[in-house]
Short mmCIF file of C-alpha atoms in Angstrom, two decimals:
data_model
loop_
_atom_site.label_atom_id
_atom_site.label_comp_id
_atom_site.label_asym_id
_atom_site.label_seq_id
_atom_site.Cartn_x
_atom_site.Cartn_y
_atom_site.Cartn_z
CA UNK I 21 -0.09 0.43 0.49
CA UNK I 22 1.28 3.28 -0.94
CA UNK I 23 -0.02 6.49 0.39
CA UNK I 24 1.06 9.69 -1.31
CA UNK I 25 0.42 12.80 1.63
CA UNK I 26 1.63 16.39 3.36
CA UNK I 27 3.58 14.83 6.38
CA UNK I 28 2.85 17.30 9.88
CA UNK I 29 5.96 15.88 11.26
CA UNK I 30 8.02 17.98 10.28
CA UNK I 31 10.80 17.77 12.39
CA UNK I 32 14.50 17.48 12.00
CA UNK I 33 15.91 15.32 15.38
CA UNK I 34 19.53 15.39 16.58
CA UNK I 35 21.54 12.17 15.13
CA UNK I 36 25.67 11.35 16.48
CA UNK I 37 25.84 7.93 14.01
CA UNK I 38 25.36 8.35 10.41
CA UNK I 39 24.84 11.82 10.38
CA UNK I 40 24.18 14.84 12.61
CA UNK I 41 20.97 15.27 12.14
CA UNK I 42 18.44 13.02 10.52
CA UNK I 43 15.79 14.56 8.06
CA UNK I 44 11.84 14.24 8.77
CA UNK I 45 11.04 11.67 6.11
CA UNK I 46 10.43 12.41 2.60
CA UNK I 47 9.07 8.35 2.33
CA UNK I 48 8.21 6.10 5.34
CA UNK I 49 8.15 2.47 4.19
CA UNK I 50 9.99 0.41 1.75
CA UNK I 51 9.33 -2.20 -0.68
CA UNK I 52 13.09 -4.08 0.60
CA UNK I 53 13.84 -8.15 1.02
CA UNK I 54 14.20 -6.98 5.25
CA UNK I 55 11.49 -5.83 5.72
CA UNK I 56 10.26 -9.23 7.31
CA UNK I 57 13.17 -10.01 9.36
CA UNK I 58 15.78 -7.40 10.88
CA UNK I 59 13.81 -4.23 9.15
CA UNK I 60 13.60 -2.35 12.47
CA UNK I 61 11.48 0.94 10.47
CA UNK I 62 8.79 -1.79 9.73
CA UNK I 63 8.54 -3.08 13.73
CA UNK I 64 5.06 -1.20 13.53
CA UNK I 65 4.93 -0.22 10.06
CA UNK I 66 4.78 -3.83 8.09
CA UNK I 67 4.70 -3.12 5.13
CA UNK I 68 2.73 0.38 4.96
CA UNK I 69 4.35 3.18 2.32
CA UNK I 70 3.84 6.72 3.14
CA UNK I 71 5.12 9.14 0.51
CA UNK I 72 5.11 12.76 1.32
CA UNK I 73 4.57 15.56 -1.30
CA UNK I 74 6.11 18.58 0.74
CA UNK I 75 9.21 18.39 0.26
CA UNK I 76 10.06 22.13 0.26
CA UNK I 77 8.85 21.53 3.64
CA UNK I 78 11.06 18.91 4.54
CA UNK I 79 14.12 20.55 3.57
CA UNK I 80 12.97 23.77 5.52
CA UNK I 81 12.70 21.35 8.98
CA UNK I 82 16.71 20.96 8.12
CA UNK I 83 17.45 24.48 6.96
CA UNK I 84 15.61 25.75 10.60
CA UNK I 85 18.09 23.40 12.23
CA UNK I 86 20.75 23.43 11.15
CA UNK I 87 21.05 27.40 11.89
CA UNK I 88 21.51 26.45 14.76
CA UNK I 89 23.76 23.62 14.92
CA UNK I 90 27.38 24.02 15.59
CA UNK I 91 29.12 22.10 12.75
CA UNK I 92 32.59 20.83 14.15
CA UNK I 93 35.03 18.03 12.08
CA UNK I 94 33.20 14.96 13.59
CA UNK I 95 33.51 10.61 12.54
CA UNK I 96 30.24 12.12 10.52
CA UNK I 97 32.91 15.22 8.09
CA UNK I 98 35.39 17.33 8.55
CA UNK I 99 33.68 20.22 7.02
CA UNK I 100 29.71 19.11 6.19
CA UNK I 101 26.64 18.65 8.08
CA UNK I 102 25.81 15.49 7.84
CA UNK I 103 21.36 14.98 6.81
CA UNK I 104 20.58 11.71 7.05
CA UNK I 105 17.57 11.68 4.05
CA UNK I 106 16.57 8.54 4.53
CA UNK I 107 16.12 6.76 7.73
CA UNK I 108 13.22 5.27 7.54
CA UNK I 109 13.34 4.18 3.56
CA UNK I 110 15.83 2.93 0.93
CA UNK I 111 15.72 5.89 -0.94
CA UNK I 112 17.50 4.04 -3.96
CA UNK I 113 15.22 1.28 -4.00
CA UNK I 114 12.01 3.92 -3.80
CA UNK I 115 13.80 6.66 -5.69
CA UNK I 116 11.25 6.55 -8.12
CA UNK I 117 8.25 7.46 -5.58
CA UNK I 118 9.71 10.87 -4.10
CA UNK I 119 8.20 13.73 -5.21
CA UNK I 120 10.55 14.97 -7.93
CA UNK I 121 12.90 12.56 -8.46
CA UNK I 122 15.99 11.91 -6.30
CA UNK I 123 18.03 14.58 -8.35
CA UNK I 124 16.06 17.15 -7.67
CA UNK I 125 15.99 16.72 -3.79
CA UNK I 126 19.81 16.02 -2.32
CA UNK I 127 20.81 18.38 -4.97
CA UNK I 128 18.70 20.78 -2.23
CA UNK I 129 20.81 20.25 0.15
CA UNK I 130 23.97 20.38 -2.38
CA UNK I 131 22.82 24.29 -3.06
CA UNK I 132 23.42 25.17 0.64
CA UNK I 133 26.74 25.64 1.57
CA UNK I 134 27.05 23.93 4.65
CA UNK I 135 24.18 20.66 4.23
CA UNK I 136 25.29 17.65 2.73
CA UNK I 137 23.15 13.89 2.30
CA UNK I 138 23.56 10.35 3.41
CA UNK I 139 22.14 7.44 2.62
CA UNK I 140 22.47 3.91 2.83
CA UNK I 141 20.84 1.52 0.22
CA UNK I 142 21.35 -2.22 -0.10
CA UNK I 143 20.82 -1.67 -4.09
CA UNK I 144 23.40 0.43 -5.15
CA UNK I 145 22.33 -1.13 -8.67
CA UNK I 146 19.83 1.39 -8.99
CA UNK I 147 21.89 3.81 -8.47
CA UNK I 148 22.41 5.40 -11.71
CA UNK I 149 22.65 9.41 -10.78
CA UNK I 150 26.08 11.40 -12.27
CA UNK I 151 26.95 13.64 -9.21
CA UNK I 152 29.95 15.13 -10.91
CA UNK I 153 28.66 18.80 -10.96
CA UNK I 154 27.72 18.68 -7.31
CA UNK I 155 28.76 21.23 -5.75
CA UNK I 156 29.80 18.70 -2.78
CA UNK I 157 29.64 14.38 -3.71
CA UNK I 158 27.03 13.46 -1.54
CA UNK I 159 27.76 10.53 0.29
CA UNK I 160 25.56 6.81 -0.39
CA UNK I 161 26.66 4.26 2.61
CA UNK I 162 26.44 0.43 0.34
CA UNK I 163 25.10 -1.97 3.82
CA UNK I 164 26.84 -5.48 3.40
CA UNK I 165 26.63 -9.05 5.34
CA UNK I 166 27.67 -12.07 4.31
CA UNK I 167 26.30 -13.97 1.68
CA UNK I 168 24.56 -16.64 3.87
CA UNK I 169 23.25 -14.21 6.23
CA UNK I 170 21.84 -11.78 3.68
CA UNK I 171 19.79 -15.30 1.61
CA UNK I 172 17.92 -15.67 4.45
CA UNK I 173 17.28 -12.06 6.21
CA UNK I 174 17.47 -10.07 2.46
CA UNK I 175 15.61 -12.71 0.09
CA UNK I 176 15.94 -11.67 -3.24
CA UNK I 177 17.61 -8.79 -2.82
CA UNK I 178 20.84 -7.43 -4.69
CA UNK I 179 23.47 -9.57 -3.95
CA UNK I 180 26.66 -8.67 -1.76
CA UNK I 181 29.06 -8.84 -4.51
CA UNK I 182 27.53 -6.79 -6.26
CA UNK I 183 26.74 -4.77 -4.28
CA UNK I 184 30.63 -4.31 -3.57
CA UNK I 185 31.71 -4.30 -7.35
CA UNK I 186 29.04 -1.23 -7.68
CA UNK I 187 30.76 1.24 -5.07
CA UNK I 188 33.90 1.43 -8.10
CA UNK I 189 30.83 2.72 -10.39
CA UNK I 190 29.31 5.00 -7.71
CA UNK I 191 32.80 6.46 -6.85
CA UNK I 192 33.07 7.52 -10.86
CA UNK I 193 29.66 8.32 -10.86
CA UNK I 194 31.03 11.53 -8.54
CA UNK I 195 29.65 9.65 -5.26
CA UNK I 196 31.38 9.79 -1.54
CA UNK I 197 30.90 5.51 -0.76
CA UNK I 198 31.10 4.26 2.82
CA UNK I 199 29.95 1.07 3.52
CA UNK I 200 27.63 -0.61 6.13
CA UNK I 201 27.93 -2.76 7.89
CA UNK I 202 24.88 -2.94 9.68
CA UNK I 203 23.88 -5.16 10.74
CA UNK I 204 26.37 -6.98 12.74
CA UNK I 205 25.38 -10.73 12.87
CA UNK I 206 27.02 -12.87 15.41
CA UNK I 207 26.02 -16.42 15.02
CA UNK I 208 28.24 -19.69 14.72
CA UNK I 209 30.49 -19.28 12.63
CA UNK I 210 30.71 -15.28 11.46
CA UNK I 211 33.78 -14.74 12.06
CA UNK I 212 34.23 -17.82 9.13
CA UNK I 213 31.81 -15.86 7.15
CA UNK I 214 32.90 -11.68 7.79
CA UNK I 215 36.60 -12.91 6.47
CA UNK I 216 35.65 -14.30 3.86
CA UNK I 217 33.49 -11.29 3.49
CA UNK I 218 36.05 -8.50 4.35
CA UNK I 219 38.99 -10.66 2.12
CA UNK I 220 35.98 -9.83 -1.17
CA UNK I 221 36.20 -6.10 -0.30
CA UNK I 222 39.61 -6.03 -0.37
CA UNK I 223 40.02 -7.61 -3.37
CA UNK I 224 37.62 -4.97 -4.68
CA UNK I 225 38.51 -1.65 -3.67
CA UNK I 226 42.09 -0.81 -3.27
CA UNK I 227 41.73 2.38 -1.73
CA UNK I 228 41.11 2.88 2.43
CA UNK I 229 37.50 4.09 2.45
CA UNK I 230 35.50 4.29 5.63
CA UNK I 231 32.56 2.00 7.66
CA UNK I 232 29.85 1.87 10.19
CA UNK I 233 28.87 -1.07 12.16
CA UNK I 234 25.62 -1.46 13.55
CA UNK I 235 24.93 -5.05 15.81
CA UNK I 236 21.50 -6.03 14.89
CA UNK I 237 18.99 -5.23 17.01
CA UNK I 238 15.42 -7.45 17.18
CA UNK I 239 11.80 -6.82 18.90
CA UNK I 240 9.51 -9.04 19.16
CA UNK I 241 6.92 -7.40 15.91
CA UNK I 242 9.81 -8.84 13.96
CA UNK I 243 10.30 -11.97 15.34
CA UNK I 244 6.50 -12.62 14.79
CA UNK I 245 6.94 -11.39 11.31
CA UNK I 246 10.11 -13.80 10.63
CA UNK I 247 9.83 -16.86 9.17
CA UNK I 248 12.03 -19.97 11.38
CA UNK I 249 15.08 -19.73 9.61
CA UNK I 250 15.21 -15.48 10.46
CA UNK I 251 14.43 -15.87 13.67
CA UNK I 252 17.47 -18.45 14.04
CA UNK I 253 19.92 -15.85 13.05
CA UNK I 254 17.47 -13.41 15.14
CA UNK I 255 16.64 -15.20 18.10
CA UNK I 256 20.17 -14.06 19.68
CA UNK I 257 19.68 -10.58 19.81
CA UNK I 258 17.16 -10.65 22.72
CA UNK I 259 18.11 -8.25 25.92
CA UNK I 260 15.66 -6.00 26.35
CA UNK I 261 17.40 -2.44 25.70
CA UNK I 262 14.59 -0.37 26.27
CA UNK I 263 10.86 0.43 27.24
CA UNK I 264 9.70 0.34 23.75
CA UNK I 265 11.00 -3.77 23.70
CA UNK I 266 13.91 -3.20 21.12
CA UNK I 267 16.39 -5.98 22.06
CA UNK I 268 19.56 -6.27 21.52
CA UNK I 269 23.01 -8.79 22.32
CA UNK I 270 23.57 -9.24 25.55
CA UNK I 271 25.32 -6.34 27.27
CA UNK I 272 28.34 -9.52 29.17
CA UNK I 273 28.84 -10.96 25.12
CA UNK I 274 28.64 -7.75 23.22
CA UNK I 275 31.68 -5.39 23.89
CA UNK I 276 33.88 -8.66 23.36
CA UNK I 277 31.94 -9.69 20.09
CA UNK I 278 32.38 -6.39 19.08
CA UNK I 279 36.30 -6.12 19.40
CA UNK I 280 36.83 -9.61 18.05
CA UNK I 281 35.04 -7.99 15.11
CA UNK I 282 37.28 -5.37 14.96
CA UNK I 283 40.39 -8.16 15.21
CA UNK I 284 38.96 -9.27 12.19
CA UNK I 285 38.37 -6.13 10.09
CA UNK I 286 42.02 -4.85 11.08
CA UNK I 287 43.56 -8.37 9.25
CA UNK I 288 42.01 -6.25 6.51
CA UNK I 289 41.28 -2.58 7.52
CA UNK I 290 42.88 0.48 9.44
CA UNK I 291 40.63 0.58 12.33
CA UNK I 292 40.70 4.22 12.04
CA UNK I 293 38.39 4.01 8.73
CA UNK I 294 35.67 2.49 10.97
CA UNK I 295 33.68 6.06 12.00
CA UNK I 296 31.23 3.70 14.56
CA UNK I 297 30.86 0.71 15.67
CA UNK I 298 27.99 -0.59 18.28
#
């Protein structure tokens, strides 16, 4: 179901992870293959998609937020104030539904002297937009996990090897590309799976490339919707994190596991290329 509307939720939210702030949703909802497993957006929304047509109002919300924000060099970016424009959707997959199109939307931010955009995608092969003419390169974060886990948690989506091979093409189109190891899956045999993944990334991408790492979170609504095979990969994330019922890997194990991940990552890449990990 797709509903077109004017959003009244014109609140730009502070962020300290993928971006400096999160813009109001242009699109809330997604048709991605992960909706029935780990996708946090679908915990309460299911497969509904809301398209907000008042794009100018959304952009102006970010502009007003920026006026009181004091940008300093940080892990988000040394210069620009980074705006996550796709927190609750995959805008690459959903780009044909964006009022006015993807180019015109991100160009708004490009014309601003301080704002720049960032978005994560599991469908980099669908991103064909050449942005070499932009004032500053917008950022796209390509999401990766071992193919073995992707087959279960995000079925019928772009293959991981194909996502990796798209990195150079996107860089040639003028995009700043980061990697998004999210969600990070801890499961018996995970080290071998990620070792193989890192080896493939290292072979395909010669230059240092920054990344972010977010361990799997879970929720009872997601478990109820997931198939048994997906539930098996998700069930170890069971410790209640907050009053909303969000679950995470138990903290007594999580710190150790993250350190083991970093040790494995460090065999192939500089640890400084991890922008953040949790």
